Amino acid sequence: MSLFKRIQNIFAKPEPPVQEKSILTVGPSDVVEVSLVTYQVTGKAQNHSRKATMLTLQDGNTIRYLYIEERERTIFHLYSVIDGRLESVEEVPSTIEMDDISYHLEEQYTGRVHVIGKTPFQSSGEQYIWQFQSDGRQLLRIEWQDGRFMLYEGESVLPADVQVLRGT
C-alpha cells in the first residue's frame, strides 16, 4: 500500500455500522418469527399519529396480521381475519356477542394510514378502528376504510415471542 493510500485511510470517515432491523422497521420481504412460527412480511400499514403498525404476515397459505403499537411499552396483537359484516360505520355497537363470547369496546379511533405491499386496504387514507376485548382477554378488531369493513379476532403476544429473523 502506498504512503498516500495510508494517509487517505487515516483521514477517511469510517463507514457507519449497518442498522439492525427491528420489528418496527421491517417491511415487505422481511422474515419474522411470532410465537415460534416463521412468517414473511408481505405488507405494512402504518398510522404515524398513533405510532402503530399492522404487518401482513404469510406462512404458506396462512395469512395473519401483527399489530404493533408503541406506548409506554410496545404492545403486540396477532390477528386472523374472520367473516362478518356491518351495515355502516354508525352502527358499530359497543358490545359484540360472537361464538358465546362477549366483546366490549375498549378503544375507538381514526387516523391516516400509509400502506405498502399487500394489505387488506390497498390505498393510503383515513381509517376508522374499533378494538374490543373479552373478559377472557380475547381480542376483536374492526377496521373501516373506503366503504369496506375488515373484522379480525386475535390475542396478545408477549414481546419476547416476536423476533426479526431476516431484514432486507
Short mmCIF file of C-alpha atoms in Angstrom, two decimals:
data_model
loop_
_atom_site.label_atom_id
_atom_site.label_comp_id
_atom_site.label_asym_id
_atom_site.label_seq_id
_atom_site.Cartn_x
_atom_site.Cartn_y
_atom_site.Cartn_z
CA MET A 1 0.00 0.00 0.00
CA SER A 2 1.35 3.37 -0.93
CA LEU A 3 2.02 6.13 1.58
CA PHE A 4 -0.70 8.26 0.00
CA LYS A 5 -3.33 5.48 0.50
CA ARG A 6 -2.33 5.06 4.14
CA ILE A 7 -2.71 8.78 4.84
CA GLN A 8 -6.01 8.80 2.99
CA ASN A 9 -7.30 5.89 5.12
CA ILE A 10 -6.31 7.69 8.34
CA PHE A 11 -8.46 10.71 7.46
CA ALA A 12 -11.33 8.75 5.91
CA LYS A 13 -14.53 8.55 7.90
CA PRO A 14 -15.37 5.02 8.95
CA GLU A 15 -18.49 3.53 7.39
CA PRO A 16 -21.46 3.68 9.73
CA PRO A 17 -22.47 0.30 11.14
CA VAL A 18 -25.33 -1.42 9.37
CA GLN A 19 -28.55 -0.70 11.25
CA GLU A 20 -30.21 -3.89 12.51
CA LYS A 21 -33.86 -4.26 11.51
CA SER A 22 -36.31 -4.04 14.37
CA ILE A 23 -39.90 -5.21 14.35
CA LEU A 24 -40.91 -1.56 13.95
CA THR A 25 -38.82 -1.06 10.80
CA VAL A 26 -39.49 -4.31 8.91
CA GLY A 27 -41.33 -4.22 5.63
CA PRO A 28 -42.36 -6.42 2.72
CA SER A 29 -39.98 -9.34 2.04
CA ASP A 30 -38.54 -9.38 5.59
CA VAL A 31 -38.91 -12.52 7.70
CA VAL A 32 -40.18 -12.51 11.29
CA GLU A 33 -40.98 -15.12 13.91
CA VAL A 34 -44.08 -14.78 16.05
CA SER A 35 -44.82 -17.37 18.74
CA LEU A 36 -42.39 -19.86 17.13
CA VAL A 37 -43.99 -19.58 13.66
CA THR A 38 -41.93 -18.09 10.82
CA TYR A 39 -43.71 -15.60 8.55
CA GLN A 40 -42.75 -13.50 5.57
CA VAL A 41 -43.91 -9.89 5.79
CA THR A 42 -45.98 -9.15 2.67
CA GLY A 43 -47.49 -5.79 3.62
CA LYS A 44 -47.41 -2.96 6.10
CA ALA A 45 -49.95 -0.31 7.14
CA GLN A 46 -48.66 2.48 9.38
CA ASN A 47 -50.60 5.01 11.42
CA HIS A 48 -47.90 7.55 12.29
CA SER A 49 -50.07 9.63 14.61
CA ARG A 50 -50.56 6.63 16.94
CA LYS A 51 -47.14 5.06 16.34
CA ALA A 52 -48.97 1.92 15.24
CA THR A 53 -48.22 -0.61 12.52
CA MET A 54 -50.20 -3.55 11.14
CA LEU A 55 -47.99 -6.11 9.37
CA THR A 56 -49.45 -8.61 6.93
CA LEU A 57 -47.71 -11.94 7.58
CA GLN A 58 -47.79 -15.02 5.39
CA ASP A 59 -46.79 -18.60 6.23
CA GLY A 60 -47.64 -20.77 3.22
CA ASN A 61 -51.36 -20.24 2.63
CA THR A 62 -51.96 -18.82 6.11
CA ILE A 63 -52.24 -15.05 6.40
CA ARG A 64 -52.12 -13.37 9.82
CA TYR A 65 -51.80 -9.77 10.94
CA LEU A 66 -49.42 -8.47 13.61
CA TYR A 67 -50.50 -5.20 15.23
CA ILE A 68 -47.68 -3.27 16.91
CA GLU A 69 -48.17 -0.08 18.90
CA GLU A 70 -45.56 1.94 20.75
CA ARG A 71 -46.89 3.24 24.04
CA GLU A 72 -45.10 3.30 27.38
CA ARG A 73 -44.24 -0.23 26.32
CA THR A 74 -44.61 -1.82 22.90
CA ILE A 75 -47.72 -3.98 22.57
CA PHE A 76 -48.27 -6.81 20.10
CA HIS A 77 -51.53 -8.41 18.95
CA LEU A 78 -51.73 -11.28 16.45
CA TYR A 79 -54.96 -11.39 14.42
CA SER A 80 -56.73 -13.63 11.90
CA VAL A 81 -59.46 -12.41 9.55
CA ILE A 82 -63.00 -13.51 10.36
CA ASP A 83 -66.11 -13.48 8.21
CA GLY A 84 -68.74 -10.94 9.09
CA ARG A 85 -70.19 -7.67 8.02
CA LEU A 86 -71.65 -4.50 9.36
CA GLU A 87 -74.02 -2.17 7.56
CA SER A 88 -72.49 1.20 8.36
CA VAL A 89 -69.89 2.98 10.46
CA GLU A 90 -72.62 4.47 12.66
CA GLU A 91 -73.91 1.01 13.61
CA VAL A 92 -70.78 -0.42 15.24
CA PRO A 93 -72.03 -1.50 18.69
CA SER A 94 -70.15 -1.12 21.96
CA THR A 95 -70.69 -4.82 22.81
CA ILE A 96 -70.49 -7.68 20.32
CA GLU A 97 -71.57 -11.25 21.05
CA MET A 98 -69.80 -13.83 18.87
CA ASP A 99 -69.42 -17.59 19.42
CA ASP A 100 -70.73 -17.26 23.01
CA ILE A 101 -68.05 -14.65 23.80
CA SER A 102 -68.92 -11.06 24.69
CA TYR A 103 -66.51 -8.44 23.39
CA HIS A 104 -66.60 -4.94 24.88
CA LEU A 105 -65.38 -1.81 23.12
CA GLU A 106 -62.00 -0.87 24.53
CA GLU A 107 -60.89 1.82 22.11
CA GLN A 108 -62.16 3.66 19.03
CA TYR A 109 -60.07 5.99 16.89
CA THR A 110 -59.41 7.27 13.40
CA GLY A 111 -56.21 8.11 11.62
CA ARG A 112 -54.43 8.28 8.31
CA VAL A 113 -52.62 5.10 7.31
CA HIS A 114 -49.83 4.68 4.80
CA VAL A 115 -49.75 1.24 3.14
CA ILE A 116 -47.03 -0.64 1.27
CA GLY A 117 -47.18 -4.16 -0.11
CA LYS A 118 -50.18 -6.48 0.20
CA THR A 119 -52.61 -5.23 2.84
CA PRO A 120 -56.40 -5.56 3.28
CA PHE A 121 -56.78 -1.96 2.09
CA GLN A 122 -54.67 -1.19 -0.97
CA SER A 123 -54.67 2.58 -0.69
CA SER A 124 -53.43 5.00 1.91
CA GLY A 125 -56.08 7.14 3.55
CA GLU A 126 -58.34 7.74 6.53
CA GLN A 127 -59.14 4.60 8.52
CA TYR A 128 -61.61 4.03 11.38
CA ILE A 129 -60.72 1.42 14.00
CA TRP A 130 -62.62 -0.21 16.85
CA GLN A 131 -60.76 -2.51 19.25
CA PHE A 132 -62.70 -4.84 21.54
CA GLN A 133 -61.65 -7.19 24.33
CA SER A 134 -63.50 -10.04 26.04
CA ASP A 135 -63.39 -10.93 29.73
CA GLY A 136 -61.11 -13.83 28.72
CA ARG A 137 -58.65 -11.34 27.15
CA GLN A 138 -59.53 -12.35 23.58
CA LEU A 139 -59.39 -9.53 21.04
CA LEU A 140 -61.66 -8.36 18.26
CA ARG A 141 -60.73 -5.59 15.82
CA ILE A 142 -62.88 -3.83 13.24
CA GLU A 143 -61.40 -1.59 10.53
CA TRP A 144 -63.29 0.57 8.05
CA GLN A 145 -61.77 2.34 5.07
CA ASP A 146 -63.11 3.36 1.65
CA GLY A 147 -66.58 1.93 2.40
CA ARG A 148 -65.27 -1.53 3.34
CA PHE A 149 -65.09 -3.34 6.69
CA MET A 150 -62.47 -5.87 7.86
CA LEU A 151 -63.01 -7.94 11.02
CA TYR A 152 -60.26 -9.71 12.92
CA GLU A 153 -60.04 -11.84 16.04
CA GLY A 154 -56.83 -12.40 17.92
CA GLU A 155 -54.77 -12.45 21.04
CA SER A 156 -52.00 -10.52 22.75
CA VAL A 157 -48.44 -11.69 22.11
CA LEU A 158 -45.54 -11.33 24.50
CA PRO A 159 -42.73 -9.07 23.19
CA ALA A 160 -40.23 -11.90 23.71
CA ASP A 161 -42.23 -14.04 21.25
CA VAL A 162 -41.65 -11.60 18.36
CA GLN A 163 -38.29 -11.59 16.56
CA VAL A 164 -36.90 -10.36 13.27
CA LEU A 165 -35.09 -13.22 11.55
CA ARG A 166 -34.02 -11.57 8.33
CA GLY A 167 -34.33 -8.00 7.19
CA THR A 168 -33.52 -6.66 3.75
#
